[in-house]
Short mmCIF file of C-alpha atoms and ligand atoms in Angstrom, two decimals:
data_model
loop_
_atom_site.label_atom_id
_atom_site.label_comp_id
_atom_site.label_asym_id
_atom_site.label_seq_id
_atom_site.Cartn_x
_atom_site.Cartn_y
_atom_site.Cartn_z
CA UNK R 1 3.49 -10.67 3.34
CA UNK R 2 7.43 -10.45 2.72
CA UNK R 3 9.29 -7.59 1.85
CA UNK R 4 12.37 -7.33 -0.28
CA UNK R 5 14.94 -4.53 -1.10
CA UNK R 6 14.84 -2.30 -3.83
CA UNK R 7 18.50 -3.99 -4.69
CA UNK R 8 17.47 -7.42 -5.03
CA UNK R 9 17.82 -10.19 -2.56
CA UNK R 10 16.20 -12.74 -0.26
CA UNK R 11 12.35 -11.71 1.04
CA UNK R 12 12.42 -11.10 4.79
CA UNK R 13 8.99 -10.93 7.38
CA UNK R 14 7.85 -7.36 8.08
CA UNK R 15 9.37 -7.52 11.69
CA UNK R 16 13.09 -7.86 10.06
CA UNK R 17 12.25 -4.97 7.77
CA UNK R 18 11.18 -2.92 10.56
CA UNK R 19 14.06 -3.50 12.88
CA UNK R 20 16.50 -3.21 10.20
CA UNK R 21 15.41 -0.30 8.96
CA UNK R 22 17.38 -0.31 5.93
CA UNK R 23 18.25 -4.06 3.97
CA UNK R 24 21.83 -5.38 4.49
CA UNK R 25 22.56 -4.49 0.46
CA UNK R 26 21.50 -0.67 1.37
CA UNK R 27 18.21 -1.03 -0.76
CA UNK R 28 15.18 0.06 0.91
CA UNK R 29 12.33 -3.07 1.87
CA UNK R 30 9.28 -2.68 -0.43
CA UNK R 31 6.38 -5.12 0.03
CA UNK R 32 6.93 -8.20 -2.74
CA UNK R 33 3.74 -7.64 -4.39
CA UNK R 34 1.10 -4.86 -3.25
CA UNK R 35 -2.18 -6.73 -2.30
CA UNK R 36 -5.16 -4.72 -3.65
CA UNK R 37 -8.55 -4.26 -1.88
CA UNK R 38 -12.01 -3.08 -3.35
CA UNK R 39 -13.38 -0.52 -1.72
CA UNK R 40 -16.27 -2.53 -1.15
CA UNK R 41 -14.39 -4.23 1.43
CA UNK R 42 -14.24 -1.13 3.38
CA UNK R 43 -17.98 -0.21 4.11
CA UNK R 44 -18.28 -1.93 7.58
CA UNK R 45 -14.95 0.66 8.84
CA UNK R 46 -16.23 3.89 10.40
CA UNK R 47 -13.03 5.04 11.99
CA UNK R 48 -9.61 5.53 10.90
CA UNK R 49 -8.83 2.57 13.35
CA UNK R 50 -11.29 0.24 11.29
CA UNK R 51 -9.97 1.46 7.78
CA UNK R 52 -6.34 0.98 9.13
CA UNK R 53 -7.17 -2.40 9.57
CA UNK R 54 -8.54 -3.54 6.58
CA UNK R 55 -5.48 -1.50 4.99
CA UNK R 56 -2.84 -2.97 6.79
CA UNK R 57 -3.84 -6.72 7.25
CA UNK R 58 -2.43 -7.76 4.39
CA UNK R 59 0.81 -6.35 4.98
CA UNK R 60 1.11 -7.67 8.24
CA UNK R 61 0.01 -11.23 7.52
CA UNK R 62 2.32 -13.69 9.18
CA UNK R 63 3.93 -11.27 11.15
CA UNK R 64 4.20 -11.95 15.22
CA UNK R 65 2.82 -8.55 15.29
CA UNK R 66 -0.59 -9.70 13.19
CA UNK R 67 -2.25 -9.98 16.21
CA UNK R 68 -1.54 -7.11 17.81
CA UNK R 69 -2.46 -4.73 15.05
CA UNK R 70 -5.33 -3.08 16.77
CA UNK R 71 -3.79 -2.11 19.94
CA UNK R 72 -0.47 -0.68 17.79
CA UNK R 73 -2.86 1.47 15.29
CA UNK R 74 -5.13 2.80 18.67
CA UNK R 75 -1.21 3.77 20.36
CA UNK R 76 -0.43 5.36 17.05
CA UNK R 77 -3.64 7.34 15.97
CA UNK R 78 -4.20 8.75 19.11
CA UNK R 79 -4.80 12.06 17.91
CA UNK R 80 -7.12 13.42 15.20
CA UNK R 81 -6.41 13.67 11.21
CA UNK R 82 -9.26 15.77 9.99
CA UNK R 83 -10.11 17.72 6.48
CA UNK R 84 -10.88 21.08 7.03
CA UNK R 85 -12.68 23.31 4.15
CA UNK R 86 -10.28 25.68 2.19
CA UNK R 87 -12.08 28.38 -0.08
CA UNK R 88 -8.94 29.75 -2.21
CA UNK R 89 -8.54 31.11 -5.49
CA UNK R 90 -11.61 30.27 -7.38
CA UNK R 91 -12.10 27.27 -5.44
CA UNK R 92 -12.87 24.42 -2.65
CA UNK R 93 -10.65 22.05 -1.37
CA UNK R 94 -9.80 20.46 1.62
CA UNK R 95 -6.82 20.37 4.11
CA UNK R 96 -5.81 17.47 5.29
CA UNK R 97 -4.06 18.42 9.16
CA UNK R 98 -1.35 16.48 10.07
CA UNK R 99 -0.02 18.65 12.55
CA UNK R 100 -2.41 17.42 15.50
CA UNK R 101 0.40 15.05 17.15
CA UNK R 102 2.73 15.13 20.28
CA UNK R 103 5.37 17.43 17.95
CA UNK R 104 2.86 19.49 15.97
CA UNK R 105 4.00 17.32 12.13
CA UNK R 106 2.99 14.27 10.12
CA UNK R 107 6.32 12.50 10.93
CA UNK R 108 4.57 12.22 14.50
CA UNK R 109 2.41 8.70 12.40
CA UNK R 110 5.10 7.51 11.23
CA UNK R 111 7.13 8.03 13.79
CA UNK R 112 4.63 6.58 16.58
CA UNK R 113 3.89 3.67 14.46
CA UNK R 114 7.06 2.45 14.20
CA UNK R 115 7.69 2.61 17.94
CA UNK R 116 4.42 0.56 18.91
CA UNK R 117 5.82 -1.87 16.47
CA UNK R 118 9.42 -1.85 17.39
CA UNK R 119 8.97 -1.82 21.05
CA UNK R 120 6.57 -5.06 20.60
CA UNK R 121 9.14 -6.93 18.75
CA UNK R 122 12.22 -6.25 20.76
CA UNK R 123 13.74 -8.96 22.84
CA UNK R 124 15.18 -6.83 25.53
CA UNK R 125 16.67 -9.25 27.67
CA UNK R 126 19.65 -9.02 25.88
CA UNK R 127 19.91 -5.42 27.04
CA UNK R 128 17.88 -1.79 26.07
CA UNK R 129 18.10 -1.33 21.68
CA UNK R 130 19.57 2.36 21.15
CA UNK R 131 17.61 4.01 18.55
CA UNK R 132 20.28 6.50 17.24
CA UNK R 133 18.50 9.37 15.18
CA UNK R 134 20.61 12.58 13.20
CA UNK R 135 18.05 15.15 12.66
CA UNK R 136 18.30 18.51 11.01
CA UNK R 137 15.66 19.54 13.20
CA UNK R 138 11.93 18.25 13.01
CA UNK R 139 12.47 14.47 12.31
CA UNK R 140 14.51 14.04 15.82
CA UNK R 141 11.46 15.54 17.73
CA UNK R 142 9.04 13.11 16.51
CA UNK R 143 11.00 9.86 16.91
CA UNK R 144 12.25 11.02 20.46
CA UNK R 145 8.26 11.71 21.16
CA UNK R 146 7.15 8.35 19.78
CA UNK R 147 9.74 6.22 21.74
CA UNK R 148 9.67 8.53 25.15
CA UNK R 149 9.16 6.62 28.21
CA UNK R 150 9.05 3.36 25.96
CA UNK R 151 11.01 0.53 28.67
CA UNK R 152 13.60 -1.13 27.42
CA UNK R 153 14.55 1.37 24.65
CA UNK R 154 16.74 4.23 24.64
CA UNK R 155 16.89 7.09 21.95
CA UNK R 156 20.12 9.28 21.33
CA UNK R 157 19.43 12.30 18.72
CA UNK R 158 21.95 14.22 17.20
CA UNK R 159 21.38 17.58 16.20
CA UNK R 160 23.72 20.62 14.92
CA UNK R 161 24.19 22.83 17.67
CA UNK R 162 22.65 26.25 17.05
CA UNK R 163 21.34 25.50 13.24
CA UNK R 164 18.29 24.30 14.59
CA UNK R 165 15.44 26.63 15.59
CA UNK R 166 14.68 27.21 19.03
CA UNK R 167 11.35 25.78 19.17
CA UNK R 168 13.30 23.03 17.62
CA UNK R 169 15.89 22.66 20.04
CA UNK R 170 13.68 22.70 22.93
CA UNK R 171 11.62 19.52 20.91
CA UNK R 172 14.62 17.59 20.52
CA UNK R 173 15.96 18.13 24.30
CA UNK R 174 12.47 18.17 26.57
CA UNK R 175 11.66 13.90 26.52
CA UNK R 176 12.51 11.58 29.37
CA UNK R 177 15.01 9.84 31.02
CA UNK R 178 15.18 7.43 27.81
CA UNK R 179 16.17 9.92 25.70
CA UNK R 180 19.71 11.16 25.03
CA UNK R 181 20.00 14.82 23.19
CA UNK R 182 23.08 15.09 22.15
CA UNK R 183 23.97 18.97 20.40
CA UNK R 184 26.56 17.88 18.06
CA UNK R 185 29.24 21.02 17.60
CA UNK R 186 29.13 20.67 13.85
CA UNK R 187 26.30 20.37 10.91
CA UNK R 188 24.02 18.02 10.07
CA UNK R 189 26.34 16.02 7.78
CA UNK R 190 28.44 15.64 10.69
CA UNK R 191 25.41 14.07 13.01
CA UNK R 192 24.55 11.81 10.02
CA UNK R 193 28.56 10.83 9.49
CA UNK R 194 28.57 10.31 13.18
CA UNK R 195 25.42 7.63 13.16
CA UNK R 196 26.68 5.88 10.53
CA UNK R 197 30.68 5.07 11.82
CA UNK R 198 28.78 4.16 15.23
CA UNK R 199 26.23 2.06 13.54
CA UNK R 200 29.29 0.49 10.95
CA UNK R 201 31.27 -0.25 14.77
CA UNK R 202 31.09 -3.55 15.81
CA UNK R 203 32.08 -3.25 19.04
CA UNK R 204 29.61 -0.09 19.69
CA UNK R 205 27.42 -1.90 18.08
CA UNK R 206 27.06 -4.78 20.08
CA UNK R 207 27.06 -2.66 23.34
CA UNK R 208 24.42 -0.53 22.20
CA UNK R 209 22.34 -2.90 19.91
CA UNK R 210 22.03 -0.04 17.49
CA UNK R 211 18.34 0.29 15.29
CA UNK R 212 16.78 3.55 13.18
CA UNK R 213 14.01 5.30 12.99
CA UNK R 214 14.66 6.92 9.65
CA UNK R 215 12.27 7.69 7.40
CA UNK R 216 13.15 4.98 5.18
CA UNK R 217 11.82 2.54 6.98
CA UNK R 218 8.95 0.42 5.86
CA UNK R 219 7.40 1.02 9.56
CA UNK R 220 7.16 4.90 8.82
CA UNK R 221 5.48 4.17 4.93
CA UNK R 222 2.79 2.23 5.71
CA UNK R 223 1.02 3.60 8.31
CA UNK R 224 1.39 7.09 6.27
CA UNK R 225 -0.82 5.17 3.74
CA UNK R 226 -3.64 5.25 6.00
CA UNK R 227 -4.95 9.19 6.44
CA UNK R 228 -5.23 8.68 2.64
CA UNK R 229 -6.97 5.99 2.45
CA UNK R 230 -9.41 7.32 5.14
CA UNK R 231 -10.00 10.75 3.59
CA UNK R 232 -10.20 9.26 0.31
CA UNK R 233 -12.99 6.71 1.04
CA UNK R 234 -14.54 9.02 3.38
CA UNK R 235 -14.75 11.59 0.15
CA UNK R 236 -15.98 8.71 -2.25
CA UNK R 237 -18.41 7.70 0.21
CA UNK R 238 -20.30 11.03 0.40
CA UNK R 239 -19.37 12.12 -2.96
CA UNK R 240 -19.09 8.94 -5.26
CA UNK R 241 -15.64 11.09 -6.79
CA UNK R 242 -12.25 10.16 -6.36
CA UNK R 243 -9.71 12.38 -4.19
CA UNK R 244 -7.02 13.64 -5.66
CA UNK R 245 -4.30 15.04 -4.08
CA UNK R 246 -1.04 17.40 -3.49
CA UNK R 247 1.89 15.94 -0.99
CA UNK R 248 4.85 18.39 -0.13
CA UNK R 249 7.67 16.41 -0.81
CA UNK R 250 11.55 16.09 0.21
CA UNK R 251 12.70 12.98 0.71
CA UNK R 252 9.26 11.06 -0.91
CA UNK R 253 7.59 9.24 1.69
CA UNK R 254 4.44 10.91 2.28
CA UNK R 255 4.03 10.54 -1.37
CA UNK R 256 4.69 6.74 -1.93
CA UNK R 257 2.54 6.34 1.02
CA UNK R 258 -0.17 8.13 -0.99
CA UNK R 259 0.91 6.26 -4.28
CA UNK R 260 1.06 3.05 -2.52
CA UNK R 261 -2.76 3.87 -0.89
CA UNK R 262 -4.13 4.06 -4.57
CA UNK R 263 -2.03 1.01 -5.76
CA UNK R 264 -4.43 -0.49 -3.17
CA UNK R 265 -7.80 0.34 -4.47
CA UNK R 266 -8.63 3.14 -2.79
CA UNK R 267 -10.15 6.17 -4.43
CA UNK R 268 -7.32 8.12 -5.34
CA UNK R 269 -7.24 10.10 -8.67
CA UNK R 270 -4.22 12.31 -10.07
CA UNK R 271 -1.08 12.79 -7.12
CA UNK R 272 0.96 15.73 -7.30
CA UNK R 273 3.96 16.51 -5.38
CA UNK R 274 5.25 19.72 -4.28
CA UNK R 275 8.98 19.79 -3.79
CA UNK R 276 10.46 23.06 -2.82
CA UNK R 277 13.27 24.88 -5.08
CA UNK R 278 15.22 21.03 -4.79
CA UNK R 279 13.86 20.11 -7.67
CA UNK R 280 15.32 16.65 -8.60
CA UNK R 281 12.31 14.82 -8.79
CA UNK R 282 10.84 17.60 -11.34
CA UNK R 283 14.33 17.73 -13.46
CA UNK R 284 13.75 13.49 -13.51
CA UNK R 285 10.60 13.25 -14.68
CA UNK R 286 11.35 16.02 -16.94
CA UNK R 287 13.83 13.59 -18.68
CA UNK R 288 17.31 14.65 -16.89
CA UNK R 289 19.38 12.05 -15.03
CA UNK R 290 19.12 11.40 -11.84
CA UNK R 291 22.40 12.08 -9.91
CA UNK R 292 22.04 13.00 -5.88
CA UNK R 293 22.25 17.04 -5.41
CA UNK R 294 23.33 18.91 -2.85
CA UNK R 295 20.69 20.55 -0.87
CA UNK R 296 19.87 23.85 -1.03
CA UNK R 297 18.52 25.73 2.04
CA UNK R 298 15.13 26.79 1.51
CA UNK R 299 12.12 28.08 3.67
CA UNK R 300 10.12 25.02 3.75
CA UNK R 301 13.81 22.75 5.58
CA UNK R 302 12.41 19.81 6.20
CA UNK R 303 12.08 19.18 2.45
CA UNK R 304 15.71 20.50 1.69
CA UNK R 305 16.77 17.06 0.19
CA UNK R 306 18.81 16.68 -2.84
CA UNK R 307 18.80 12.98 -3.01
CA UNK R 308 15.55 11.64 -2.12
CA UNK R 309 15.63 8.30 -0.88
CA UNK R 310 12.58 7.16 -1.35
CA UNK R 311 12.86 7.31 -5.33
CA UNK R 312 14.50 4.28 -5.31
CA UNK R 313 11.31 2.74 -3.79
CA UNK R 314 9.08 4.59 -6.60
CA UNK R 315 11.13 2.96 -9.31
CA UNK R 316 11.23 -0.53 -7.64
CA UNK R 317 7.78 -0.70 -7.80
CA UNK R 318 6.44 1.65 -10.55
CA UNK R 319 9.30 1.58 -13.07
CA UNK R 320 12.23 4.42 -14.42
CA UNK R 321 11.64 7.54 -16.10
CA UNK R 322 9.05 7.93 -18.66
CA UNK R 323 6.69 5.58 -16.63
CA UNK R 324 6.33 7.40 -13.59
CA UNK R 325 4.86 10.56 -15.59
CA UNK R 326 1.55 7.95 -15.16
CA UNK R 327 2.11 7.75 -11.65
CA UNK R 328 2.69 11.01 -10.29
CA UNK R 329 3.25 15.09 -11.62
CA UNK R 330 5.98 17.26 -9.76
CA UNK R 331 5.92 20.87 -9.27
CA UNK R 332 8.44 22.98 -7.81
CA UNK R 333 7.76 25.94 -5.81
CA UNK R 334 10.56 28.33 -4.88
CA UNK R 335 11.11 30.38 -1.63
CA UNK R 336 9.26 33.58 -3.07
CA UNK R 337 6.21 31.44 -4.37
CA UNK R 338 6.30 29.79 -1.01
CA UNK R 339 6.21 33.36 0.81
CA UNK R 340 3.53 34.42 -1.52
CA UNK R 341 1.42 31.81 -0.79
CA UNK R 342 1.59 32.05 2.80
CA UNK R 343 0.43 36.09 2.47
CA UNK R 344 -2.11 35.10 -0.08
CA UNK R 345 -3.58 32.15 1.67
CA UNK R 346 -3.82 33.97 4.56
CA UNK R 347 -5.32 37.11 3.02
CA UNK R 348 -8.16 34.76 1.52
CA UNK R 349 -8.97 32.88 4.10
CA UNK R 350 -7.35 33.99 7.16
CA UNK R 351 -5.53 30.60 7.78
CA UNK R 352 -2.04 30.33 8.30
CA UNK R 353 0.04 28.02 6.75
CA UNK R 354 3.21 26.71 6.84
CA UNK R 355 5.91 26.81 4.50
CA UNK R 356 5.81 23.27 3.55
CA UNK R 357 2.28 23.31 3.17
CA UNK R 358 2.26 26.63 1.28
CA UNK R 359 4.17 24.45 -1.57
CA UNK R 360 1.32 22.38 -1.44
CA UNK R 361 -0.98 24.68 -1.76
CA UNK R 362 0.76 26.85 -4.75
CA UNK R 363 1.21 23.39 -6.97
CA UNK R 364 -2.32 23.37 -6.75
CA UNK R 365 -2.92 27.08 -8.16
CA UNK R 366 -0.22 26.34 -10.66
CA UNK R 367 -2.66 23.23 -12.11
CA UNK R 368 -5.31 24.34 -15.08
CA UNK R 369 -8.07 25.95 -14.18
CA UNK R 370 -10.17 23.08 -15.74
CA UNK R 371 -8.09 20.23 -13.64
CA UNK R 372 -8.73 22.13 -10.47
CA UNK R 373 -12.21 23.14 -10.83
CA UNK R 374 -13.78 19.55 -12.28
CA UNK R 375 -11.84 17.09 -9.75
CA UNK R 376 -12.00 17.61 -6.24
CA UNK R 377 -8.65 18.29 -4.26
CA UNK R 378 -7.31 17.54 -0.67
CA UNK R 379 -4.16 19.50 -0.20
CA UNK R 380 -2.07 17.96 2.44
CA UNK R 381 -0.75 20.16 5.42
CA UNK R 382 2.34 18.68 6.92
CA UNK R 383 3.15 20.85 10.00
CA UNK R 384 1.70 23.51 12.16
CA UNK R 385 2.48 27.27 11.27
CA UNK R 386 3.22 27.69 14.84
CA UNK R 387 6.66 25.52 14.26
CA UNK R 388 7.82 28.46 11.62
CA UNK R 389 6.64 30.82 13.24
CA UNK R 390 9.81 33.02 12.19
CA UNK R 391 9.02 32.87 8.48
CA UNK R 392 4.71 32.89 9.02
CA UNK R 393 4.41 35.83 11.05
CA UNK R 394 6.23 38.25 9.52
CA UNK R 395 4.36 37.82 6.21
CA UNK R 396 1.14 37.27 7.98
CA UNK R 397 1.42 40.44 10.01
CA UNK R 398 0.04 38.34 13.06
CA UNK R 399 1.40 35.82 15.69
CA UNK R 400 0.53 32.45 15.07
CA UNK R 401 -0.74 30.74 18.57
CA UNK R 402 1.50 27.97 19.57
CA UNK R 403 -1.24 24.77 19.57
CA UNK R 404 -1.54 22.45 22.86
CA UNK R 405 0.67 19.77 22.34
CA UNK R 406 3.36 22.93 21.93
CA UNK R 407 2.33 24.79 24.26
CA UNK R 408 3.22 21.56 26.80
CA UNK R 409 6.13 20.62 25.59
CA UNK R 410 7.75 24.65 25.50
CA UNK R 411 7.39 24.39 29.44
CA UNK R 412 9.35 21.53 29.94
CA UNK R 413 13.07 21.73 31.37
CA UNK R 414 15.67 20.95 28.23
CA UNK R 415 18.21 18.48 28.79
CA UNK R 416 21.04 17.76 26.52
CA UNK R 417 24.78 16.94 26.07
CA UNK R 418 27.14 19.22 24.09
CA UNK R 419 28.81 16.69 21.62
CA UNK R 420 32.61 17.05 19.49
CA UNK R 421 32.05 15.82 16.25
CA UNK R 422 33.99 12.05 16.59
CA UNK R 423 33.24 8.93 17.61
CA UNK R 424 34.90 8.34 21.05
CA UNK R 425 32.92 11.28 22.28
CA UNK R 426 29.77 9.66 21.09
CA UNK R 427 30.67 6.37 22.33
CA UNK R 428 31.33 7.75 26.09
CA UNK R 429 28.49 10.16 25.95
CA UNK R 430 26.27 6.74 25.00
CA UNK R 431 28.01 4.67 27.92
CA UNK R 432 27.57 7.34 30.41
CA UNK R 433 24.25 9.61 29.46
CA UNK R 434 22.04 7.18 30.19
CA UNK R 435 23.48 6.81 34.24
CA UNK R 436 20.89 9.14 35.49
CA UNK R 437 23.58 12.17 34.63
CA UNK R 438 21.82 14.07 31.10
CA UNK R 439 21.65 17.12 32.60
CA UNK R 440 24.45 18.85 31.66
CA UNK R 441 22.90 21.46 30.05
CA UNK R 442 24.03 24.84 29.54
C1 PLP U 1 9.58 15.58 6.55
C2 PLP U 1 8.65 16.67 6.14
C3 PLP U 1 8.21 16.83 4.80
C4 PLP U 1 8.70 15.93 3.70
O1 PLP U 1 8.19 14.63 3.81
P1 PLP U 1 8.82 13.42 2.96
O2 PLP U 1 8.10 12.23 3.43
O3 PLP U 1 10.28 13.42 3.29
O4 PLP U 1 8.59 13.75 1.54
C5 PLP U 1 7.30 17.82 4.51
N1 PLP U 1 6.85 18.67 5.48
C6 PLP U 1 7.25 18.57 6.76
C7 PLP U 1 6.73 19.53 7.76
C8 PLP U 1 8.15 17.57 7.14
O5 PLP U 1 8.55 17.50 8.43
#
């Protein structure tokens, strides 16, 4: 299989679309035609592992990494996906967890994934690759997890200093020796403006042998594909029904993952996504324009995008406007519908959610009665309460347990680097971090 941009171009194999990340024309790499596979061709797979790798042969056919494919999905999926029963409203549905990995959130798959595969394709006799990472908060945790203690690559993640929470901050500063935390005196915008001049430096980038670990790269999509292909066939198999299913949604991978499993052949029925009060994926297929936002702050942050990237992928391969009402209904769910939730959720069934979920969750109570009552519904938890646990508790009346994986990871000594906001700072901190001398914490 080849991949091309969303902006037109030359195909390239799947291992140059995941070590570029993003395609030279800034388009995103979208598979050149989406192979589909009948279901029946899934009734020998009893594990995620097995339906993983019926899923993802295609995709991988012809790449140098075809033949490694089981050994990357058993690194990735080493922890477990499962359904749980929810009995709200005047209904059943499942709950899809995604919160079971090494930093308690779904962007721990993707994030994994993409490090068994990048870490299998890397040359590094020419020197370590630098995975350089700006993270508002969760995204930085996971990629830092996935390529910890990984030889022969190094990971530097910027953060904002202070505007991160502080079960954040000690995610984003606990990993190895491989891993550079740098807390960047400035915002986000100024982490993300600082990863781009280094990436855009020739010199740097020849040092460093910059890559990402964004979510826009095909090596975080595809393997988010997967849980819904497994929960879906797992559903049809005992239920001979279709799954159909609510994604929270910020920047739109999770979603075209799900898309993109039903595109497939899998049994998949209507996809909803739940994007907090940034609502330009709701306002689009509404009819308005669509013309990049800027964010608002909202309870459920990692979805506070106002230009989600991963439209442009959704139009690539499922057409503009008008077209993708067929493919996919947005809801938007604001910070008191989100706080709501979380009480009433809680009060029904004594499960705490987080906020991202909670969007989830409310998109589905906003649907007709009829739609939610004759289909069957697996609404998709993102992260662990236990990561918000400033927002959760206090409308739960209750502390939220931290999980294992947490748990671990709180009791580990932080490490990181204060960071000015320009580019010779970043450039020395790169050169001389890695000498055995991250500790200068404070
Ligand atoms: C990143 C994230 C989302 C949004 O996922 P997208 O793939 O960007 O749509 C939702 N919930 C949580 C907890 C996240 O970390």
């Amino acid at each position: 299989m080849r991949f091309v941009s969303t902006r037109g171009g030359d195909a390239v194999s799947l291992d140059t679309a995941l070590l570029e990340g993003i395609a030279p024309d800034g388009g995103l790499y979208v598979p050149e035609g989406v192979p589909s596979i009948p279901v029946g061709e899934f009734s020998s797979a009893d594990s995620l592992i097995d339906v993983a790798e019926i899923f993802l042969s295609p995709f991988f056919a012809g790449s140098t990494l075809a033949a490694d494919l089981h050994n990357i999905l058993a690194e990735t999926f080493c922890f477990p996906l499962p359904v749980s029963p929810l009995s709200i409203g005047d209904g059943n549905v499942g709950l899809l967890e995604l919160f079971h990995g090494p930093t308690a959130a779904f962007k721990d798959v993707g994030a994994g994934f993409l490090a068994a595969c990048i870490s299998r394709l890397d040359d590094a006799s020419t020197g370590p690759l630098t995975i350089l990472v700006a993270t508002s908060g969760d995204t930085g945790g996971a990629v830092a997890a996935a390529f910890n203690e990984r030889t022969g690559i190094r990971v530097a993640v910027l953060y904002p200093d202070g505007r991160v929470s502080a079960r954040q901050a000690q995610q984003l500063t606990c990993w190895g020796n491989n891993v550079l935390s740098l807390a960047v005196q400035g915002t986000f915008d100024d982490c993300q403006a600082l990863v781009k001049s280094a990436m855009a430096d020739p010199e740097m980038s020849a040092e460093h042998r910059f890559s990402s670990a964004n979510s826009i790269n095909i090596g975080r999509l595809l393997p988010q594909a997967i849980y819904y292909a497994y929960a879906s066939l797992t559903h049809f198999s005992s239920s001979g029904r279709p799954l159909n299913i609510v994604v929270p949604t910020g920047n739109l991978g999770n979603a075209v993952a799900c898309i993109l499993a039903r595109q497939v052949g899998l049994p998949i029925g209507d996809i909803v996504v739940a994007t907090n009060a940034n609502r330009l994926i709701v306002d689009y297929l509404k009819g308005q324009e669509w013309h990049a936002r800027d964010s608002i702050q909202t309870h459920a942050s990692a979805m506070d995008v106002g230009n989600p990237s991963n439209m442009e992928r959704l139009r690539s391969l499922f057409g503009e406007g008008d077209a993708l009402n067929d493919v996919v209904n947005a809801v938007s769910i604001d910070d008191v519908a989100i706080e709501e939730e979380i009480r009433q959720t809680h009060a029904e069934t004594g499960i705490a959610i987080c906020p991202h979920t909670a969007t989830a969750v409310r998109a589905w109570r906003l649907l007709d009665e009829r739609v939610r009552r004759d289909r069957d519904w697996l609404l998709v938890a993102t992260a662990h309460p236990a990561k918000f646990e400033t927002i959760v508790e206090p409308l739960i009346g209750e502390p939220v347990p931290l999980p294992q994986e947490l748990q671990r990871i709180m009791k580990l000594p932080s490490r990181f680097t204060r960071l000015n906001p320009d580019i010779a700072a970043l450039s020395e901190a790169l050169r001389s971090g890695y000498n055995g001398d991250l500790s200068k914490a404070g």
